[in-house]
PDB file of C-alpha atoms in Angstrom:
ATOM      1  CA  UNK A 150       0.005  -0.011   0.083  1.00 83.00           C
ATOM      2  CA  UNK A 151       1.379   3.313  -0.875  1.00 86.00           C
ATOM      3  CA  UNK A 152       2.049   5.527   2.153  1.00 91.00           C
ATOM      4  CA  UNK A 153       3.569   8.843   3.083  1.00 95.00           C
ATOM      5  CA  UNK A 154       4.832   9.837   6.673  1.00 96.00           C
ATOM      6  CA  UNK A 155       5.899  13.147   7.652  1.00 97.00           C
ATOM      7  CA  UNK A 156       8.256  14.318  10.549  1.00 97.00           C
ATOM      8  CA  UNK A 157       8.117  16.223  12.790  1.00 97.00           C
ATOM      9  CA  UNK A 158       4.436  17.023  13.204  1.00 95.00           C
ATOM     10  CA  UNK A 159       5.446  20.525  13.964  1.00 97.00           C
ATOM     11  CA  UNK A 160       8.563  22.435  14.193  1.00 98.00           C
ATOM     12  CA  UNK A 161       9.521  25.651  15.989  1.00 98.00           C
ATOM     13  CA  UNK A 162      12.592  27.636  14.633  1.00 97.00           C
ATOM     14  CA  UNK A 163      14.182  30.974  15.376  1.00 97.00           C
ATOM     15  CA  UNK A 164      14.531  33.403  12.260  1.00 97.00           C
ATOM     16  CA  UNK A 165      17.782  32.301  10.684  1.00 97.00           C
ATOM     17  CA  UNK A 166      17.976  28.930  12.254  1.00 97.00           C
ATOM     18  CA  UNK A 167      18.054  26.298   9.268  1.00 97.00           C
ATOM     19  CA  UNK A 168      16.576  22.826   9.518  1.00 98.00           C
ATOM     20  CA  UNK A 169      15.012  19.946   7.605  1.00 98.00           C
ATOM     21  CA  UNK A 170      11.653  18.291   7.205  1.00 98.00           C
ATOM     22  CA  UNK A 171      11.378  14.728   6.447  1.00 98.00           C
ATOM     23  CA  UNK A 172       8.990  12.671   4.294  1.00 98.00           C
ATOM     24  CA  UNK A 173       9.251   8.972   4.165  1.00 98.00           C
ATOM     25  CA  UNK A 174       7.315   7.021   1.382  1.00 96.00           C
ATOM     26  CA  UNK A 175       6.456   3.572   0.033  1.00 94.00           C
ATOM     27  CA  UNK A 176       5.106   3.384  -3.445  1.00 90.00           C
ATOM     28  CA  UNK A 177       4.783   0.735  -6.001  1.00 88.00           C
ATOM     29  CA  UNK A 178       6.297   2.626  -8.666  1.00 89.00           C
ATOM     30  CA  UNK A 179       7.159   6.582  -8.234  1.00 91.00           C
ATOM     31  CA  UNK A 180       5.952   9.033 -11.081  1.00 91.00           C
ATOM     32  CA  UNK A 181       6.636  11.948  -8.723  1.00 93.00           C
ATOM     33  CA  UNK A 182       7.190  13.149  -5.244  1.00 96.00           C
ATOM     34  CA  UNK A 183       5.689  16.568  -4.622  1.00 96.00           C
ATOM     35  CA  UNK A 184       6.123  19.282  -1.653  1.00 98.00           C
ATOM     36  CA  UNK A 185       3.351  21.803  -1.295  1.00 97.00           C
ATOM     37  CA  UNK A 186       2.835  24.847   1.078  1.00 98.00           C
ATOM     38  CA  UNK A 187      -0.398  25.354   2.630  1.00 97.00           C
ATOM     39  CA  UNK A 188      -1.233  28.725   4.562  1.00 97.00           C
ATOM     40  CA  UNK A 189      -4.156  28.850   7.109  1.00 94.00           C
ATOM     41  CA  UNK A 190      -7.485  28.875   5.443  1.00 93.00           C
ATOM     42  CA  UNK A 191      -6.046  28.519   1.909  1.00 95.00           C
ATOM     43  CA  UNK A 192      -5.546  25.507  -0.467  1.00 96.00           C
ATOM     44  CA  UNK A 193      -2.152  23.864  -0.916  1.00 97.00           C
ATOM     45  CA  UNK A 194       0.075  25.639  -3.346  1.00 96.00           C
ATOM     46  CA  UNK A 195       2.568  23.741  -5.389  1.00 95.00           C
ATOM     47  CA  UNK A 196       6.547  24.081  -4.638  1.00 96.00           C
ATOM     48  CA  UNK A 197       8.551  21.185  -6.144  1.00 94.00           C
ATOM     49  CA  UNK A 198       8.161  17.801  -8.058  1.00 95.00           C
ATOM     50  CA  UNK A 199      11.158  15.370  -7.798  1.00 96.00           C
ATOM     51  CA  UNK A 200      11.035  12.419 -10.115  1.00 93.00           C
ATOM     52  CA  UNK A 201      14.174  10.099  -9.237  1.00 93.00           C
ATOM     53  CA  UNK A 202      16.658   9.406  -6.553  1.00 94.00           C
ATOM     54  CA  UNK A 203      19.294  12.088  -6.383  1.00 96.00           C
ATOM     55  CA  UNK A 204      17.296  14.895  -7.865  1.00 96.00           C
ATOM     56  CA  UNK A 205      17.306  18.059  -6.164  1.00 97.00           C
ATOM     57  CA  UNK A 206      15.199  21.408  -6.695  1.00 97.00           C
ATOM     58  CA  UNK A 207      15.705  24.847  -5.058  1.00 97.00           C
ATOM     59  CA  UNK A 208      13.553  27.834  -4.747  1.00 95.00           C
ATOM     60  CA  UNK A 209      14.602  30.874  -2.550  1.00 95.00           C
ATOM     61  CA  UNK A 210      15.326  29.596   1.006  1.00 96.00           C
ATOM     62  CA  UNK A 211      13.912  26.011   0.137  1.00 97.00           C
ATOM     63  CA  UNK A 212      15.723  22.967  -1.195  1.00 98.00           C
ATOM     64  CA  UNK A 213      14.075  19.563  -1.935  1.00 98.00           C
ATOM     65  CA  UNK A 214      15.953  16.312  -2.055  1.00 98.00           C
ATOM     66  CA  UNK A 215      15.141  12.716  -3.000  1.00 97.00           C
ATOM     67  CA  UNK A 216      16.338   9.382  -2.127  1.00 94.00           C
ATOM     68  CA  UNK A 217      14.710   6.017  -2.861  1.00 91.00           C
ATOM     69  CA  UNK A 218      12.806   6.173   0.452  1.00 94.00           C
ATOM     70  CA  UNK A 219      12.804   9.663   1.711  1.00 97.00           C
ATOM     71  CA  UNK A 220      12.632  13.224   0.662  1.00 98.00           C
ATOM     72  CA  UNK A 221      13.837  16.072   2.636  1.00 98.00           C
ATOM     73  CA  UNK A 222      12.790  19.742   2.534  1.00 98.00           C
ATOM     74  CA  UNK A 223      15.669  21.851   3.650  1.00 98.00           C
ATOM     75  CA  UNK A 224      15.017  25.363   4.829  1.00 97.00           C
ATOM     76  CA  UNK A 225      18.053  27.850   5.007  1.00 97.00           C
ATOM     77  CA  UNK A 226      18.072  30.855   7.169  1.00 97.00           C
ATOM     78  CA  UNK A 227      14.089  30.840   7.419  1.00 97.00           C
ATOM     79  CA  UNK A 228      12.191  33.920   7.787  1.00 97.00           C
ATOM     80  CA  UNK A 229       8.716  34.266   9.623  1.00 97.00           C
ATOM     81  CA  UNK A 230       6.778  34.527   6.283  1.00 97.00           C
ATOM     82  CA  UNK A 231       8.047  30.922   5.930  1.00 97.00           C
ATOM     83  CA  UNK A 232       5.666  29.783   8.576  1.00 98.00           C
ATOM     84  CA  UNK A 233       3.246  27.360   6.906  1.00 97.00           C
ATOM     85  CA  UNK A 234       2.276  23.732   6.800  1.00 97.00           C
ATOM     86  CA  UNK A 235       4.367  21.817   4.273  1.00 98.00           C
ATOM     87  CA  UNK A 236       2.869  18.928   2.773  1.00 97.00           C
ATOM     88  CA  UNK A 237       4.455  15.985   0.798  1.00 97.00           C
ATOM     89  CA  UNK A 238       2.769  13.817  -1.480  1.00 96.00           C
ATOM     90  CA  UNK A 239       3.424  10.785  -3.932  1.00 94.00           C
ATOM     91  CA  UNK A 240       2.227   9.767  -6.966  1.00 91.00           C
ATOM     92  CA  UNK A 241       2.464   6.298  -8.490  1.00 89.00           C
ATOM     93  CA  UNK A 242       2.880   5.453 -12.321  1.00 87.00           C
ATOM     94  CA  UNK A 243      -0.162   4.196 -13.855  1.00 81.00           C
ATOM     95  CA  UNK A 244      -2.474   6.745 -12.629  1.00 80.00           C
ATOM     96  CA  UNK A 245      -2.955  10.369 -11.345  1.00 83.00           C
ATOM     97  CA  UNK A 246      -3.989   9.150  -7.551  1.00 85.00           C
ATOM     98  CA  UNK A 247      -1.834  11.138  -5.232  1.00 90.00           C
ATOM     99  CA  UNK A 248      -1.241  10.154  -1.601  1.00 92.00           C
ATOM    100  CA  UNK A 249      -0.456  13.136   0.838  1.00 94.00           C
ATOM    101  CA  UNK A 250       1.339  12.899   4.237  1.00 95.00           C
ATOM    102  CA  UNK A 251      -0.290  14.709   7.291  1.00 94.00           C
ATOM    103  CA  UNK A 252       1.997  17.778   7.001  1.00 95.00           C
ATOM    104  CA  UNK A 253       4.669  19.373   9.088  1.00 97.00           C
ATOM    105  CA  UNK A 254       3.490  22.718  10.747  1.00 96.00           C
ATOM    106  CA  UNK A 255       6.436  25.117  10.596  1.00 98.00           C
ATOM    107  CA  UNK A 256       6.571  28.206  13.039  1.00 97.00           C
ATOM    108  CA  UNK A 257       9.463  30.669  12.424  1.00 98.00           C
ATOM    109  CA  UNK A 258       9.788  33.241  15.131  1.00 97.00           C
ATOM    110  CA  UNK A 259      11.418  36.696  14.572  1.00 96.00           C
TER     111      UNK A 259
ATOM    112  CA  UNK B 111      -8.132  34.538 -14.419  1.00 60.00           C
ATOM    113  CA  UNK B 112      -9.376  32.841 -11.404  1.00 68.00           C
ATOM    114  CA  UNK B 113      -8.148  29.434 -12.208  1.00 92.00           C
ATOM    115  CA  UNK B 114     -10.075  27.089  -9.917  1.00 96.00           C
ATOM    116  CA  UNK B 115     -12.969  28.284  -7.798  1.00 96.00           C
ATOM    117  CA  UNK B 116     -15.181  26.564  -5.292  1.00 97.00           C
ATOM    118  CA  UNK B 117     -18.509  27.580  -3.676  1.00 97.00           C
ATOM    119  CA  UNK B 118     -19.668  28.169  -1.161  1.00 97.00           C
ATOM    120  CA  UNK B 119     -16.721  29.008   0.855  1.00 97.00           C
ATOM    121  CA  UNK B 120     -18.575  28.393   4.160  1.00 98.00           C
ATOM    122  CA  UNK B 121     -21.484  26.080   4.642  1.00 98.00           C
ATOM    123  CA  UNK B 122     -23.357  24.953   7.860  1.00 98.00           C
ATOM    124  CA  UNK B 123     -26.096  22.295   7.481  1.00 97.00           C
ATOM    125  CA  UNK B 124     -28.006  20.047   9.398  1.00 97.00           C
ATOM    126  CA  UNK B 125     -27.695  16.072   9.702  1.00 98.00           C
ATOM    127  CA  UNK B 126     -29.708  14.464   6.961  1.00 97.00           C
ATOM    128  CA  UNK B 127     -29.768  17.128   4.724  1.00 98.00           C
ATOM    129  CA  UNK B 128     -28.373  17.173   1.007  1.00 97.00           C
ATOM    130  CA  UNK B 129     -25.513  19.593   0.155  1.00 98.00           C
ATOM    131  CA  UNK B 130     -23.664  20.157  -2.888  1.00 98.00           C
ATOM    132  CA  UNK B 131     -20.342  21.853  -3.137  1.00 98.00           C
ATOM    133  CA  UNK B 132     -19.342  23.258  -6.404  1.00 98.00           C
ATOM    134  CA  UNK B 133     -15.877  23.161  -8.165  1.00 97.00           C
ATOM    135  CA  UNK B 134     -15.032  25.265 -11.303  1.00 97.00           C
ATOM    136  CA  UNK B 135     -11.988  25.625 -13.324  1.00 96.00           C
ATOM    137  CA  UNK B 136     -11.009  28.058 -16.158  1.00 94.00           C
ATOM    138  CA  UNK B 137      -8.179  25.906 -17.524  1.00 90.00           C
ATOM    139  CA  UNK B 138      -9.975  22.894 -19.097  1.00 86.00           C
ATOM    140  CA  UNK B 139      -7.641  20.488 -17.442  1.00 91.00           C
ATOM    141  CA  UNK B 140      -8.889  16.890 -17.862  1.00 91.00           C
ATOM    142  CA  UNK B 141      -8.398  15.474 -14.417  1.00 93.00           C
ATOM    143  CA  UNK B 142     -10.088  16.893 -11.343  1.00 95.00           C
ATOM    144  CA  UNK B 143     -10.204  15.829  -7.810  1.00 96.00           C
ATOM    145  CA  UNK B 144     -12.209  16.173  -4.506  1.00 97.00           C
ATOM    146  CA  UNK B 145     -10.241  15.941  -1.182  1.00 97.00           C
ATOM    147  CA  UNK B 146     -11.180  16.319   2.364  1.00 97.00           C
ATOM    148  CA  UNK B 147      -8.687  17.668   4.800  1.00 97.00           C
ATOM    149  CA  UNK B 148      -8.985  16.644   8.723  1.00 94.00           C
ATOM    150  CA  UNK B 149      -6.652  17.268  11.606  1.00 84.00           C
ATOM    151  CA  UNK B 150      -4.094  14.395  11.801  1.00 76.00           C
ATOM    152  CA  UNK B 151      -5.155  12.764   8.460  1.00 80.00           C
ATOM    153  CA  UNK B 152      -4.149  15.250   6.063  1.00 86.00           C
ATOM    154  CA  UNK B 153      -5.576  15.156   2.594  1.00 94.00           C
ATOM    155  CA  UNK B 154      -7.626  12.368   1.465  1.00 95.00           C
ATOM    156  CA  UNK B 155      -8.949  11.674  -2.061  1.00 94.00           C
ATOM    157  CA  UNK B 156     -12.944  11.172  -2.072  1.00 96.00           C
ATOM    158  CA  UNK B 157     -13.435  10.921  -5.986  1.00 96.00           C
ATOM    159  CA  UNK B 158     -11.750  12.116  -8.927  1.00 95.00           C
ATOM    160  CA  UNK B 159     -12.524  12.384 -12.656  1.00 94.00           C
ATOM    161  CA  UNK B 160     -10.259  11.746 -15.764  1.00 91.00           C
ATOM    162  CA  UNK B 161     -12.791  13.665 -18.239  1.00 91.00           C
ATOM    163  CA  UNK B 162     -16.360  14.654 -18.618  1.00 89.00           C
ATOM    164  CA  UNK B 163     -18.397  11.834 -17.736  1.00 90.00           C
ATOM    165  CA  UNK B 164     -15.690   9.627 -16.223  1.00 92.00           C
ATOM    166  CA  UNK B 165     -15.349   9.348 -12.663  1.00 94.00           C
ATOM    167  CA  UNK B 166     -13.783   6.919 -10.068  1.00 93.00           C
ATOM    168  CA  UNK B 167     -13.716   6.393  -6.300  1.00 94.00           C
ATOM    169  CA  UNK B 168     -10.834   7.592  -4.039  1.00 92.00           C
ATOM    170  CA  UNK B 169      -9.942   6.456  -0.773  1.00 90.00           C
ATOM    171  CA  UNK B 170     -12.926   7.549   1.349  1.00 95.00           C
ATOM    172  CA  UNK B 171     -15.931   7.796  -1.157  1.00 96.00           C
ATOM    173  CA  UNK B 172     -18.872   6.462   1.146  1.00 96.00           C
ATOM    174  CA  UNK B 173     -21.496   9.143   1.542  1.00 97.00           C
ATOM    175  CA  UNK B 174     -20.619  11.299  -1.408  1.00 98.00           C
ATOM    176  CA  UNK B 175     -21.696  11.517  -4.942  1.00 97.00           C
ATOM    177  CA  UNK B 176     -20.055  13.392  -8.012  1.00 97.00           C
ATOM    178  CA  UNK B 177     -21.001  14.164 -11.569  1.00 94.00           C
ATOM    179  CA  UNK B 178     -19.046  15.663 -14.579  1.00 95.00           C
ATOM    180  CA  UNK B 179     -21.233  16.722 -17.277  1.00 93.00           C
ATOM    181  CA  UNK B 180     -18.976  19.490 -18.384  1.00 92.00           C
ATOM    182  CA  UNK B 181     -14.944  19.640 -18.290  1.00 92.00           C
ATOM    183  CA  UNK B 182     -14.978  22.640 -16.144  1.00 95.00           C
ATOM    184  CA  UNK B 183     -17.397  21.618 -13.539  1.00 96.00           C
ATOM    185  CA  UNK B 184     -16.975  18.902 -10.851  1.00 97.00           C
ATOM    186  CA  UNK B 185     -19.783  19.184  -8.254  1.00 98.00           C
ATOM    187  CA  UNK B 186     -19.548  16.934  -5.014  1.00 98.00           C
ATOM    188  CA  UNK B 187     -22.975  16.070  -3.310  1.00 98.00           C
ATOM    189  CA  UNK B 188     -23.387  14.716   0.203  1.00 97.00           C
ATOM    190  CA  UNK B 189     -26.715  12.883  -0.110  1.00 95.00           C
ATOM    191  CA  UNK B 190     -27.430  12.869   3.543  1.00 97.00           C
ATOM    192  CA  UNK B 191     -24.914  14.748   5.534  1.00 97.00           C
ATOM    193  CA  UNK B 192     -23.562  13.356   8.840  1.00 98.00           C
ATOM    194  CA  UNK B 193     -21.497  14.917  11.563  1.00 97.00           C
ATOM    195  CA  UNK B 194     -18.510  12.834  10.454  1.00 96.00           C
ATOM    196  CA  UNK B 195     -18.424  14.797   7.236  1.00 97.00           C
ATOM    197  CA  UNK B 196     -17.762  18.065   8.848  1.00 97.00           C
ATOM    198  CA  UNK B 197     -14.382  18.904   7.082  1.00 97.00           C
ATOM    199  CA  UNK B 198     -12.577  21.201   4.898  1.00 97.00           C
ATOM    200  CA  UNK B 199     -13.185  20.289   1.212  1.00 98.00           C
ATOM    201  CA  UNK B 200     -10.636  20.931  -1.604  1.00 98.00           C
ATOM    202  CA  UNK B 201     -10.964  20.699  -5.282  1.00 98.00           C
ATOM    203  CA  UNK B 202      -7.951  20.167  -7.599  1.00 97.00           C
ATOM    204  CA  UNK B 203      -6.887  19.680 -11.157  1.00 95.00           C
ATOM    205  CA  UNK B 204      -3.841  18.487 -12.633  1.00 92.00           C
ATOM    206  CA  UNK B 205      -2.287  20.185 -15.857  1.00 81.00           C
ATOM    207  CA  UNK B 206      -2.369  17.761 -18.680  1.00 74.00           C
ATOM    208  CA  UNK B 207       1.241  18.044 -19.423  1.00 75.00           C
ATOM    209  CA  UNK B 208       2.507  17.875 -15.768  1.00 78.00           C
ATOM    210  CA  UNK B 209       1.733  16.009 -12.726  1.00 87.00           C
ATOM    211  CA  UNK B 210       1.483  18.728 -10.038  1.00 90.00           C
ATOM    212  CA  UNK B 211      -1.981  19.554  -8.521  1.00 93.00           C
ATOM    213  CA  UNK B 212      -3.657  23.086  -8.451  1.00 95.00           C
ATOM    214  CA  UNK B 213      -5.935  23.520  -5.542  1.00 97.00           C
ATOM    215  CA  UNK B 214      -9.031  25.737  -5.088  1.00 97.00           C
ATOM    216  CA  UNK B 215      -9.378  27.798  -1.858  1.00 96.00           C
ATOM    217  CA  UNK B 216     -11.461  25.110   0.070  1.00 97.00           C
ATOM    218  CA  UNK B 217     -14.897  24.735   1.220  1.00 98.00           C
ATOM    219  CA  UNK B 218     -15.411  24.738   5.247  1.00 97.00           C
ATOM    220  CA  UNK B 219     -18.329  22.586   5.952  1.00 98.00           C
ATOM    221  CA  UNK B 220     -20.033  22.111   9.361  1.00 97.00           C
ATOM    222  CA  UNK B 221     -22.745  19.647   9.827  1.00 97.00           C
ATOM    223  CA  UNK B 222     -24.804  20.000  13.046  1.00 97.00           C
TER     224      UNK B 222
END
């Protein structure tokens, strides 16, 4: 069964304190692993797609990496505006069903 | 250019009533999805549609009905609402040439 587990559930950082969010996954055949950002009261917003182990993507202070079993979202020198829930999701080959993790709530204090 | 819209944004209904949540997209993407989001569960797929008149069940379809007569609309109906269906509902599409999803703003439904 396809499954996504995110850790930690919540993460509190000081502004400038770099850290990483973890996404562990099992999937029959990976088409893509996705990272989304969700602000309170809004729908998830797409950040990255990773397709194969070893791939990395960057956007501003965020960097996503992928192995055969895990993905990490590294946040470098975070700012308060990076506070949000970050969702990880996987999509298996052969269809477009997407399995989401429960998310990591990130709080960045000034 | 709104992209994907949902209505209503907030809805309070009573147990046993029928409720329809609307989803409209302006892109003409083939695939559309309905999710519910609950604390501790993340996003769970209710139903999805590959094209007009083609729908399929997701992870939690019981108590819900969908239809898709036009490419741009994908309504979700709760035939007889229950308290366990209190949740935030999100509609999403996938661009035909990519795999990432684009989400609507959500509908917060409360069943009393």
